[in-house]
Coordinates of C-alpha atoms and ligand atoms in Angstrom, one line a residue:
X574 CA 11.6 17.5 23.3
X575 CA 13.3 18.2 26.7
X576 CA 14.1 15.4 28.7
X577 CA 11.7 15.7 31.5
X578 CA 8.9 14.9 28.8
X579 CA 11.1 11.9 27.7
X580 CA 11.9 10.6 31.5
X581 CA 7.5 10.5 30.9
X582 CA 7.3 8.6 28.3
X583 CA 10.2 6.3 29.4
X584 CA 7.9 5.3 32.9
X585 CA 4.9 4.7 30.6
X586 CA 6.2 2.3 28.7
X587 CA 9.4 0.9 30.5
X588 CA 12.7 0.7 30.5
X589 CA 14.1 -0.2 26.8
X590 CA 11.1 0.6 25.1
X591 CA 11.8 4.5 24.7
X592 CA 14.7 4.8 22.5
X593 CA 16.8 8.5 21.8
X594 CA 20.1 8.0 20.6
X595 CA 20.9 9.2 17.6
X596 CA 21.4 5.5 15.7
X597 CA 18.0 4.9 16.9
X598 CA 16.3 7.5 16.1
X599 CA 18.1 7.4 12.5
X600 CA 16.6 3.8 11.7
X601 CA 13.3 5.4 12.3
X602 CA 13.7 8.8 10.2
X603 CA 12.6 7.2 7.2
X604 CA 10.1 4.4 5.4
X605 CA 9.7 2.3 2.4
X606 CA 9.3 5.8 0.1
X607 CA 12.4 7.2 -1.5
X608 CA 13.7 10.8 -1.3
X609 CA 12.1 11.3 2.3
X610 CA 14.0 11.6 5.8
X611 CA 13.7 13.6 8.6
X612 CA 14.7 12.9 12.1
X613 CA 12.2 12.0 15.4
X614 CA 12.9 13.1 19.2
X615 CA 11.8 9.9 20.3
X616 CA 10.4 6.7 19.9
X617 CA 8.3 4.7 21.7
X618 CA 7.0 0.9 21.9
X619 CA 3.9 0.9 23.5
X620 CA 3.0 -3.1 24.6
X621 CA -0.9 -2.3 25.6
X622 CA -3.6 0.0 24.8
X623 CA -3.2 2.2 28.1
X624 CA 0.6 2.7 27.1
X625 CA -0.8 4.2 24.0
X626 CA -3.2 5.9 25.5
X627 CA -0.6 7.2 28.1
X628 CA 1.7 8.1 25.2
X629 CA -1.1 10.1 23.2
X630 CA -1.9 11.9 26.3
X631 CA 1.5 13.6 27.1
X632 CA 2.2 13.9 23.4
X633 CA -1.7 16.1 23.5
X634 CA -0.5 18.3 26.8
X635 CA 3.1 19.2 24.9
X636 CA 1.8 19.1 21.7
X637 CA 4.5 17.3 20.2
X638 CA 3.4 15.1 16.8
X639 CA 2.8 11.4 17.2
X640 CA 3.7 9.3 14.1
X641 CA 2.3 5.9 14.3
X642 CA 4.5 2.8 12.5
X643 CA 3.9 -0.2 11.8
X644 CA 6.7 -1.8 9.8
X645 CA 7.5 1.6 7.8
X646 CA 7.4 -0.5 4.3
X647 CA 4.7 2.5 3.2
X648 CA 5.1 4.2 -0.5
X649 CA 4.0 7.8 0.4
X650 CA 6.1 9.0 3.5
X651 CA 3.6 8.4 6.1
X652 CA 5.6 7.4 8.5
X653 CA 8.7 9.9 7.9
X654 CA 8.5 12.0 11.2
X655 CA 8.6 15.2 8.7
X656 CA 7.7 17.8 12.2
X657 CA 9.9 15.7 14.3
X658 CA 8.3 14.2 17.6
X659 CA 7.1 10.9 18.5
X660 CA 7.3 7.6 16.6
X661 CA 5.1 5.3 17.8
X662 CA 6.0 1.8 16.8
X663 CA 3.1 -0.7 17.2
X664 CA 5.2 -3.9 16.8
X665 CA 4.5 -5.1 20.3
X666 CA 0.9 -4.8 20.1
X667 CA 0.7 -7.7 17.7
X668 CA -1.1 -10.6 19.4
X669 CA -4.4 -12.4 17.4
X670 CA -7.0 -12.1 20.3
X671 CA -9.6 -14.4 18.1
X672 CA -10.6 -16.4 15.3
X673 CA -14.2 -16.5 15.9
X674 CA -15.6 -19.2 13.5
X675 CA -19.4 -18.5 13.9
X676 CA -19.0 -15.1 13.1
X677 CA -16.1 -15.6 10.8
X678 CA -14.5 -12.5 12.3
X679 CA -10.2 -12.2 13.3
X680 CA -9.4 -9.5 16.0
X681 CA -6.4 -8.6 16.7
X682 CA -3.4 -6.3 17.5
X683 CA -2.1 -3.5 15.0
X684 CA 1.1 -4.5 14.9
X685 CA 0.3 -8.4 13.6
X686 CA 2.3 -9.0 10.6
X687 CA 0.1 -9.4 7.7
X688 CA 1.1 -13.0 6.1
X689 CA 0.5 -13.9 10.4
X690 CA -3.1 -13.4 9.7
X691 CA -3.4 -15.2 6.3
X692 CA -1.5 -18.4 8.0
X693 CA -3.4 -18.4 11.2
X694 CA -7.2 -18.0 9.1
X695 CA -5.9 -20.2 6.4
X696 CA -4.8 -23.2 9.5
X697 CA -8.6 -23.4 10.1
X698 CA -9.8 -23.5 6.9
X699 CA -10.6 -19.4 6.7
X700 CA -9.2 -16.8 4.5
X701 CA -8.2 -12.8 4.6
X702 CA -8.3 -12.0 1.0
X703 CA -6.1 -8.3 0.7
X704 CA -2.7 -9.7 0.1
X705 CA -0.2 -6.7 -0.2
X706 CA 3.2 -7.1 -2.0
X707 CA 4.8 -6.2 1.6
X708 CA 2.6 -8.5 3.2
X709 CA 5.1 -10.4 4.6
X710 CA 6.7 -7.2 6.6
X711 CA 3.2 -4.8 6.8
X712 CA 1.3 -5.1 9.9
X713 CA -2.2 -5.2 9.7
X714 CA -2.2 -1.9 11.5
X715 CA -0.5 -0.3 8.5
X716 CA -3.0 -1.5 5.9
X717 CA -6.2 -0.4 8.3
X718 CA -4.5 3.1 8.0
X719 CA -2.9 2.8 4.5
X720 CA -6.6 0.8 3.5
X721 CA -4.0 -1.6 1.5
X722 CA -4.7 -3.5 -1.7
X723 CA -2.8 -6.0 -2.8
X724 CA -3.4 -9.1 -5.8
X725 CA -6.5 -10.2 -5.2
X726 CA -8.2 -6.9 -5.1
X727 CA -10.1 -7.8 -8.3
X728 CA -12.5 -10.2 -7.0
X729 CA -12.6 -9.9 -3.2
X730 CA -11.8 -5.7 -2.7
X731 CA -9.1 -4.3 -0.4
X732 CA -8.8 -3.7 3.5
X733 CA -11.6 -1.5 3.7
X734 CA -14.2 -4.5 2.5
X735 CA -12.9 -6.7 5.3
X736 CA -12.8 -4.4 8.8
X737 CA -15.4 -4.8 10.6
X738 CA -14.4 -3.1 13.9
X739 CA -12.2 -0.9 15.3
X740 CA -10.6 0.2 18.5
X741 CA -8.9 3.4 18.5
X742 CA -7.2 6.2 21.0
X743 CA -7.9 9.8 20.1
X744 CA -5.4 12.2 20.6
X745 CA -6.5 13.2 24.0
X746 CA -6.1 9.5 24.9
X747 CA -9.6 8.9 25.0
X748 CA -10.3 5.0 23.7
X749 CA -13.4 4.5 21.7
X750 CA -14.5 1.3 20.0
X751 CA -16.5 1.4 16.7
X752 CA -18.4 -1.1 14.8
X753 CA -17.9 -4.9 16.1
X754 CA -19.0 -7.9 14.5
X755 CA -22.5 -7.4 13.4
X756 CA -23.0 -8.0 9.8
X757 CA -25.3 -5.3 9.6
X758 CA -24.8 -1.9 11.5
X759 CA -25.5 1.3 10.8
X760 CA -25.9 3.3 14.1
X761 CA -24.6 6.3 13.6
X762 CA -21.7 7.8 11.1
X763 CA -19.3 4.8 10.0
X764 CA -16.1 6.0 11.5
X765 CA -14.9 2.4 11.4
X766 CA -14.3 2.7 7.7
X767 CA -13.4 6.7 8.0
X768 CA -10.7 5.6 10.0
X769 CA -9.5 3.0 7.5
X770 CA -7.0 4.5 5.2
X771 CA -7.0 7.9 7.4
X772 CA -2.7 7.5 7.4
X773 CA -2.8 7.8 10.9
X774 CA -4.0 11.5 11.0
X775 CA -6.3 11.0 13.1
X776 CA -6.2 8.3 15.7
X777 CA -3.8 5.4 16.5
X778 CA -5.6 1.9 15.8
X779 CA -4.9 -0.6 18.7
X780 CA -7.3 -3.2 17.9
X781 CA -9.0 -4.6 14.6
X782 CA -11.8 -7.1 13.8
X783 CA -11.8 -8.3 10.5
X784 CA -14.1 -10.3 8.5
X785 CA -13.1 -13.4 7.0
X786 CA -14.5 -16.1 4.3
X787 CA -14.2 -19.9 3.7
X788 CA -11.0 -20.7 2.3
X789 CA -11.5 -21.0 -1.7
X790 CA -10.8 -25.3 -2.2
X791 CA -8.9 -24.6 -5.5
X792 CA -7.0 -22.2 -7.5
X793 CA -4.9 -21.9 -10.8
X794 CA -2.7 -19.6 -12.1
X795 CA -2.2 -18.9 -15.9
X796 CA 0.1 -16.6 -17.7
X797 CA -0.1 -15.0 -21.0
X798 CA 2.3 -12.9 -23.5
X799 CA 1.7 -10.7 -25.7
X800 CA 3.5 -8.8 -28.5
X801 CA 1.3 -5.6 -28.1
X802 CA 0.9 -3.8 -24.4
X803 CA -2.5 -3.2 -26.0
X804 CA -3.4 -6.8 -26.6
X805 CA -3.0 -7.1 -23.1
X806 CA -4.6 -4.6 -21.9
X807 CA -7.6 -4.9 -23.9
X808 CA -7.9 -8.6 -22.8
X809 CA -8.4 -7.5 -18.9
X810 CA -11.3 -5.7 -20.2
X811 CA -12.7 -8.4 -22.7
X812 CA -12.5 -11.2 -19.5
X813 CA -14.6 -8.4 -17.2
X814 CA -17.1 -8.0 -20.1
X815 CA -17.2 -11.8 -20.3
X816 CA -18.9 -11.7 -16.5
X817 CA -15.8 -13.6 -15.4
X818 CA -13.9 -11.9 -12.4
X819 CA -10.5 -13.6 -11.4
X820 CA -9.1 -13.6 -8.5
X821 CA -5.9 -11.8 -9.9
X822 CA -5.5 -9.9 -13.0
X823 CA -1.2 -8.5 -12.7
X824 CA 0.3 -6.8 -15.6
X825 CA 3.8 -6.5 -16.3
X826 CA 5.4 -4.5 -19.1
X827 CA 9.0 -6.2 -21.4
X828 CA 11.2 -4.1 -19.1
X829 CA 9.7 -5.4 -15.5
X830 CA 9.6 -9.0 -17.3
X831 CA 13.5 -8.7 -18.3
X832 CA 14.1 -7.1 -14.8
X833 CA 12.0 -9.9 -12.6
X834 CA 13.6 -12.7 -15.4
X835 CA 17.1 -11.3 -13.9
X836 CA 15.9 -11.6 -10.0
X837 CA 14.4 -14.6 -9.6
X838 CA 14.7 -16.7 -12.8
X839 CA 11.6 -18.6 -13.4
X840 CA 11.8 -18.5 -17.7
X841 CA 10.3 -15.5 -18.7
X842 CA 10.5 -14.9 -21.7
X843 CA 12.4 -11.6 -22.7
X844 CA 11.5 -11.3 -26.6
X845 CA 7.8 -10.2 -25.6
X846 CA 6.2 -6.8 -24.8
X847 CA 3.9 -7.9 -21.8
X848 CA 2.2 -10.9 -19.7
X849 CA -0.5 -11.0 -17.9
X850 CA -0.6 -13.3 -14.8
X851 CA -3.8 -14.5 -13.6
X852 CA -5.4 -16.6 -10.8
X853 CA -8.6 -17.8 -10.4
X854 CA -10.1 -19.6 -6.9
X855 CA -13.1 -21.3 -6.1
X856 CA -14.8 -24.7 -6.7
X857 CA -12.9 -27.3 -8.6
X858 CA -14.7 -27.2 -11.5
X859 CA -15.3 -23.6 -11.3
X860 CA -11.9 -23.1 -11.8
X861 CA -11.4 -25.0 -14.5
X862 CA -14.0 -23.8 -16.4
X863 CA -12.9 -20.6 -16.0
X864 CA -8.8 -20.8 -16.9
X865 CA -10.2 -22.8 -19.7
X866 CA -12.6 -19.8 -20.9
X867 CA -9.8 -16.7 -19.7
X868 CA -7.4 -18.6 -21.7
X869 CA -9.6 -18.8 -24.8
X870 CA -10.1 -14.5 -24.5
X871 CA -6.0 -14.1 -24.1
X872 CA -5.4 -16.1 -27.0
X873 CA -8.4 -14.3 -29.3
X874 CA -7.1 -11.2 -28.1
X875 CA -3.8 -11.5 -29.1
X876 CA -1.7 -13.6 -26.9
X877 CA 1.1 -14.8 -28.7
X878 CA 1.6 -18.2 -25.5
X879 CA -1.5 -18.8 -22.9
X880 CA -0.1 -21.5 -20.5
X881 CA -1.4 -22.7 -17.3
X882 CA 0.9 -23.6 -14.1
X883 CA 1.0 -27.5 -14.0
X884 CA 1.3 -27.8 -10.3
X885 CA 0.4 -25.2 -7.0
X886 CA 3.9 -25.1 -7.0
X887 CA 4.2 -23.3 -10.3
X888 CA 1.5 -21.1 -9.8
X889 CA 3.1 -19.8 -7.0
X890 CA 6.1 -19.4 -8.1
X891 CA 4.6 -17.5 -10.5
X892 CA 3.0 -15.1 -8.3
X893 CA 5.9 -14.8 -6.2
X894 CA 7.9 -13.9 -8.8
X895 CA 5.5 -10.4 -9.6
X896 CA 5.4 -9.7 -5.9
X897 CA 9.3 -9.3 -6.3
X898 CA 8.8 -7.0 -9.4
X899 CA 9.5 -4.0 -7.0
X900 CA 12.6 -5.2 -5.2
X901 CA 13.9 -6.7 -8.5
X902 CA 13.2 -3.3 -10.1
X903 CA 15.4 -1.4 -7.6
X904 CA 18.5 -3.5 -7.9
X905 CA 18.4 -1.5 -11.4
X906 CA 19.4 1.8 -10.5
X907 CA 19.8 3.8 -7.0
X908 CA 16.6 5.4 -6.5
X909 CA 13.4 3.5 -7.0
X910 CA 10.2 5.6 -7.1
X911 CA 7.0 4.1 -7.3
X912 CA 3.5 5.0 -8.0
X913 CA 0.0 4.0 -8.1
X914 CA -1.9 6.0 -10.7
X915 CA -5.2 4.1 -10.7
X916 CA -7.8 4.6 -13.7
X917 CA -11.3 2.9 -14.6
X918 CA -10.1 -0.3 -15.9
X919 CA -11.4 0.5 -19.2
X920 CA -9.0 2.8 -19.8
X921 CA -6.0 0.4 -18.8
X922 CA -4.9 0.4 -22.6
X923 CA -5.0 4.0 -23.0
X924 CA -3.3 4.4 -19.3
X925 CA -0.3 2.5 -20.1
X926 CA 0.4 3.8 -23.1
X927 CA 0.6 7.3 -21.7
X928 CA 2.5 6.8 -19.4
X929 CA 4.9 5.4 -22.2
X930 CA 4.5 8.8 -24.2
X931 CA 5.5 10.4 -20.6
X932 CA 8.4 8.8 -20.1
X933 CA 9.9 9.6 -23.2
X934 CA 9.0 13.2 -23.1
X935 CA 10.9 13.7 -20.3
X936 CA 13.5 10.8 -20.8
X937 CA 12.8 9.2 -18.0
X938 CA 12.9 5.1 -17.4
X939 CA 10.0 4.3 -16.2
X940 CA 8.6 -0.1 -16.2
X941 CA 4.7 -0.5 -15.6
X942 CA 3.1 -3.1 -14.1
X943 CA 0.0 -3.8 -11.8
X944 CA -3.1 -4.4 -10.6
X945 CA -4.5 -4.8 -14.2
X946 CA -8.1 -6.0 -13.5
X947 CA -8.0 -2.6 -10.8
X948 CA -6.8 -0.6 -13.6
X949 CA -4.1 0.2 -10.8
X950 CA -0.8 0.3 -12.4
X951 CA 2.7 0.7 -10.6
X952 CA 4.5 3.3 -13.4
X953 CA 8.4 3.2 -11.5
X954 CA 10.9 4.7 -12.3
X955 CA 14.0 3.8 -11.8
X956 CA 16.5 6.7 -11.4
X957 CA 19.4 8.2 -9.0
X958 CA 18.3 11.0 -6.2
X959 CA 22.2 12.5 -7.0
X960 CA 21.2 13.5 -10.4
X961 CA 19.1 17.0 -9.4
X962 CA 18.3 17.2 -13.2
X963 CA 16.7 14.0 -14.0
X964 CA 14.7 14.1 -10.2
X965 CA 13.1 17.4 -11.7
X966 CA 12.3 15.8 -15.3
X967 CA 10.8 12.5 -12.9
X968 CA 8.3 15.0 -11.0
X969 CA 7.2 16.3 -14.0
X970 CA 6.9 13.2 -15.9
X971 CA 4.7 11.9 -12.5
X972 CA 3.0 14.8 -12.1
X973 CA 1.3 14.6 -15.7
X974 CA 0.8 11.0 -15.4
X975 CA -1.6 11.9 -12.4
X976 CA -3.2 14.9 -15.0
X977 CA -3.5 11.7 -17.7
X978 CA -5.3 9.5 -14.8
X979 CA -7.2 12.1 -13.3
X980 CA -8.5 13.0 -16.9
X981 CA -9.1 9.8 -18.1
X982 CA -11.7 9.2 -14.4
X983 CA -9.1 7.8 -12.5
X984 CA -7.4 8.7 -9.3
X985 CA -3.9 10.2 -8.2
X986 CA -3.5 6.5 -6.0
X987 CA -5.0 3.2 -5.9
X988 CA -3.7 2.1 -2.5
X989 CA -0.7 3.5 -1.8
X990 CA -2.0 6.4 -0.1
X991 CA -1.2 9.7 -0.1
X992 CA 1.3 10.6 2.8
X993 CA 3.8 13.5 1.7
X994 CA 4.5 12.1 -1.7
X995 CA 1.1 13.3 -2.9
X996 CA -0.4 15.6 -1.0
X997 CA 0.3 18.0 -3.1
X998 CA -1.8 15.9 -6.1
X999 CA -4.9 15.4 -3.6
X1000 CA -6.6 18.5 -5.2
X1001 CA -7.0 16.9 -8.1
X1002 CA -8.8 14.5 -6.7
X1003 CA -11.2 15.7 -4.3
X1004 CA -10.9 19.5 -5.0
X1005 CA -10.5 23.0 -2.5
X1006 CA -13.7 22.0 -1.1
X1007 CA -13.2 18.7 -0.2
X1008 CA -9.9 19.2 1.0
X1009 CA -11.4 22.0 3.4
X1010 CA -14.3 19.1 4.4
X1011 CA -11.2 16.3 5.1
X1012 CA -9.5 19.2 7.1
X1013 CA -12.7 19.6 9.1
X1014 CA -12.7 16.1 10.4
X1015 CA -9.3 15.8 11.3
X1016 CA -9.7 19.3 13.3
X1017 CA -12.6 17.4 14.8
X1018 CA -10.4 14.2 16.1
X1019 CA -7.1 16.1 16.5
X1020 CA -7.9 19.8 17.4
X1021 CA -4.4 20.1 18.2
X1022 CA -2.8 18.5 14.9
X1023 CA -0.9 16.1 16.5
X1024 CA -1.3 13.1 14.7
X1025 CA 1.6 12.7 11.5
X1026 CA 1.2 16.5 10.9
X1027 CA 2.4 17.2 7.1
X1028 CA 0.9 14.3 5.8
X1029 CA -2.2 14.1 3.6
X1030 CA -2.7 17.9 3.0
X1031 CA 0.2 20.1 1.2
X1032 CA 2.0 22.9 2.6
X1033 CA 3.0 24.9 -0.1
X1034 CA 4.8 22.2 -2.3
X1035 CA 3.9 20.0 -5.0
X1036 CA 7.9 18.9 -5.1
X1037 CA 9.3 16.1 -3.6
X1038 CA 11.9 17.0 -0.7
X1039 CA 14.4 15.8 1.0
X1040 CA 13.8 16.6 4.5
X1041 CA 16.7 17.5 7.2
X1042 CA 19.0 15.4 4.7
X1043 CA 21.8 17.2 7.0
X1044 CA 20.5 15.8 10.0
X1045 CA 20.0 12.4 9.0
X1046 CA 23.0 11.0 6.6
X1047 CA 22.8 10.3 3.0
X1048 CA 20.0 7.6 2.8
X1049 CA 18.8 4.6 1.1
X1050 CA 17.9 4.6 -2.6
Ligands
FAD1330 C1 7.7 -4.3 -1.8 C2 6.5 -3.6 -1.4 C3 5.3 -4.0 -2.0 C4 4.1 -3.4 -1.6 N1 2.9 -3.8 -2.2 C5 1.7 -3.2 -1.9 C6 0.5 -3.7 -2.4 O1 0.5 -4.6 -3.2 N2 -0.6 -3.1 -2.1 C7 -0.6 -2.0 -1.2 O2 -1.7 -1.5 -0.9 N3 0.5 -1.5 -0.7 C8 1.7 -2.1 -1.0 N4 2.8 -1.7 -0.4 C9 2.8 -0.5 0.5 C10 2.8 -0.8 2.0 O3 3.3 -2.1 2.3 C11 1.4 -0.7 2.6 O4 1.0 0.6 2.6 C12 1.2 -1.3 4.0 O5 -0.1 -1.2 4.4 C13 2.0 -0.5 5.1 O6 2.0 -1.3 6.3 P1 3.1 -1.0 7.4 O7 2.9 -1.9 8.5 O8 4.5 -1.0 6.8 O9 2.7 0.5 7.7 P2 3.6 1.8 7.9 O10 4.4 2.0 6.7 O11 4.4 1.7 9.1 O12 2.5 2.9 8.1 C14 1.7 3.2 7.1 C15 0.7 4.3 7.5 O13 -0.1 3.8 8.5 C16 -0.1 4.6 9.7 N5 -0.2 3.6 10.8 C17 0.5 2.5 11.0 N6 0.0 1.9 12.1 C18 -1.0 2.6 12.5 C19 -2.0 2.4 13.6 N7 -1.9 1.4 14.4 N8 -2.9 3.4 13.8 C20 -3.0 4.4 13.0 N9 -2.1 4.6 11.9 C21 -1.2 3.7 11.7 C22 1.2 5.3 9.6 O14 1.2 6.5 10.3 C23 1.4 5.5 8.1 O15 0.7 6.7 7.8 C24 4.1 -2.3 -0.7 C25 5.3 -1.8 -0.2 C26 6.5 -2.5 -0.5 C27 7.7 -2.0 0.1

């Protein structure tokens, strides 16, 4: 990128707000997703929608790629500027416009930090339900795109259940708005929810109107061991069958117990082979009646301890402790790759132990836990990017665990999207035709390819890579 096209960009968004030195653009040459790097010519911090547009349209005349970013804590590589070009960080485009209580709507700004949004509903009494693990990093922008998931998934769905409305720039820097805050709408093809989870391959988000509910008046959390990874499994699925649906169903196999035990010390016990932590909002006495009744299924099933959190406090500690299960997982070894293989939850029993066989074909470490009543489980291995061998025998090993979830109905991910790290799996999933329909529509919103070019569709690799590694400095792990 010469510097006549970045003197541009600098007057569009102002002095300070287009960065270019090498230290800068290194911060930005990578996300949340291990092995991945590569370095951008610019970026640039928009602060309205006219900047953006501005941005897209210079980025559309010089057909340079356009990354959008929200706080880069993504698991696939989206955000890792893999053709160089533009980042385009949408940090400063994080005000909440609205809480509208008569339509129980939120709109707001891409770049609003998730956990923002839960505080600000929750102050009056409302309540966003998708609840990432990163939620208290992620902008709101970056689930839209990524169409996150998170805990509560089980009973109240993930991003794409709760966006209402969109606005978005096209590539040409043409702003459109779609969908609003009717409760019914159907004029017309729902690009609304075609742009939620499109990885930003095909427009950059600037606005977002969300739905929201009344705040649930109780909850309770309840944990339960188990001797047998089966045990535990089947429970998830004896609960569902029992018509009751919790608001969180998390699985976490011995190792990721021993691992979170060792972070954040809240008396796990290590002797056991996997617990299930689960919470259940609502009514007061609907609650309670339900605990009571889940807690009756663990223990018939095989629980070896059912016990329920004595105070808020406990059950949050509780579910605290499993959002750390990633970060405690990669104190463990250098590189930390995680996954999101994602079956019908009634093949959660046969899914984990699988991926068990997997690992030890191709001795490999890899801890499960996850979205149990999603049947989404986080397989992660824990490994070192130095060690060329063992990165090889961890492709493989991944690669058939996305045959296993494929063949058992599933999908190759859940809700982590599929960015660089599995492009080369989305075959599998939707098939040559359906890959050539997805390339259609992004031909149709970004003739040019602008928008995060590389991401989404393979090139002519189903290997990870590590990208300009000579460019960038050895990175993180
Ligand atoms: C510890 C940890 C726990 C996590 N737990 C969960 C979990 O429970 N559930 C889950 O679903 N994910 C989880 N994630 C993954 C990640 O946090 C989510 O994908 C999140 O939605 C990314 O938000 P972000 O702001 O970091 O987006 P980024 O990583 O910056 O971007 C993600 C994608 O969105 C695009 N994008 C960003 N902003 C825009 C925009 N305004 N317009 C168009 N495209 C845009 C980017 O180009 C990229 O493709 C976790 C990650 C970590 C590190």
């Amino acid at each position: 990128m010469n510097n006549e096209i970045k003197r541009e960009l600098s007057a569009i968004v102002g002095a300070g707000w287009m960065l270019d030195t090498p230290n800068e653009l290194h911060v930005y040459s990578y996300d949340a997703t291990p092995l991945y790097q590569a370095m951008p010519d610019a970026v640039v911090m928009p602060a309205s929608v006219e900047e953006t547009a501005a941005i897209l349209q210079v980025a559309n005349r010089h057909r340079i790629p356009i990354v959008s970013r929200g706080s880069g804590t993504n698991l696939c590589g989206g955000t890792v500027p893999t053709e160089g070009g533009i980042v385009l960080v949408t940090n400063r485009l994080n005000d909440l416009h609205e809480i509208d209580e008569e339509n129980l709507t939120a709109t707001f700004g891409p770049g609003l930090i998730t956990a923002e949004l839960h505080a600000a509903v929750e102050a009056v009494g409302l309540f966003y339900p998708p609840d990432p693990g990163s939620m208290r990093i992620s902008t709101m922008g970056g689930n839209v795109a990524e169409c996150a998931g998170g805990m509560r998934g089980l009973k109240y769905g993930v991003t794409k259940d709760y966006i209402m409305g969109l606005q978005a720039v096209l590539p040409s820097g043409e702003v459109l708005r779609f969908g609003g805050k009717n409760a019914k709408d159907v004029a017309g093809y729902d690009i609304t929810k075609l742009l939620v989870g499109s990885e930003g391959t095909l427009a950059v988000v600037t606005e977002v109107t969300a739905k929201l509910l009344p705040l649930p008046k109780a909850k309770q959390t309840l944990v339960a061991y188990y001797n047998d990874l089966t045990d535990a499994a089947r429970t998830v699925q004896r609960v569902i069958a029992e018509k009751i649906i919790p608001a969180t169903m998390e699985f976490l196999d011995a190792e990721t117990m021993r691992v979170v035990e060792e972070f954040a010390r809240i008396g796990l016990p290590l002797d056991m082979k996997a617990m299930l932590l689960i919470e259940q909002d609502g009514t007061d006495a609907q609650v309670e009646q339900d605990i009571l009744r889940i807690a009756e299924i663990c223990r018939r099933e095989g629980a070896t301890a059912v016990r329920t959190a004595e105070t808020p406090e406990e059950g949050a500690k509780l579910m605290a402790a499993r959002r750390a299960a990633l970060s405690a997982l990669a104190r463990v070894k250098p590189t930390t790759i995680l996954e999101d293989a994602t079956v019908p939850r009634s093949h959660l029993a046969e899914m984990v132990e699988q991926v068990g066989v997997i690992a030890k074909k191709y001795d490999v470490q890899i801890c499960t836990f996850g979205h149990a009543g999603d049947g989404n489980l986080h397989p992660t291995c824990m490994t070192d990017e130095r060690d060329q061998d063992e990165i090889h025998r961890v492709e493989l090993a991944f690669q058939e665990i996305f045959h296993a979830a494929i063949k058992l109905g599933g999908t190759i991910t859940g809700e982590h999207g599929v960015g660089i790290a599995k492009a080369g799996y989305l075959d599998l999933k939707v098939g040559a035709g359906g890959i050539e329909l997805m390339k259609r529509i992004k031909e149709a919103f970004d003739p040019h390819g602008i928008m995060n070019p590389g991401k989404m569709f393979a090139k002519d690799t189903r290997r990870r890579v590590v990208v300009n590694t000579h460019e960038c400095g050895h990175k993180h792990g």
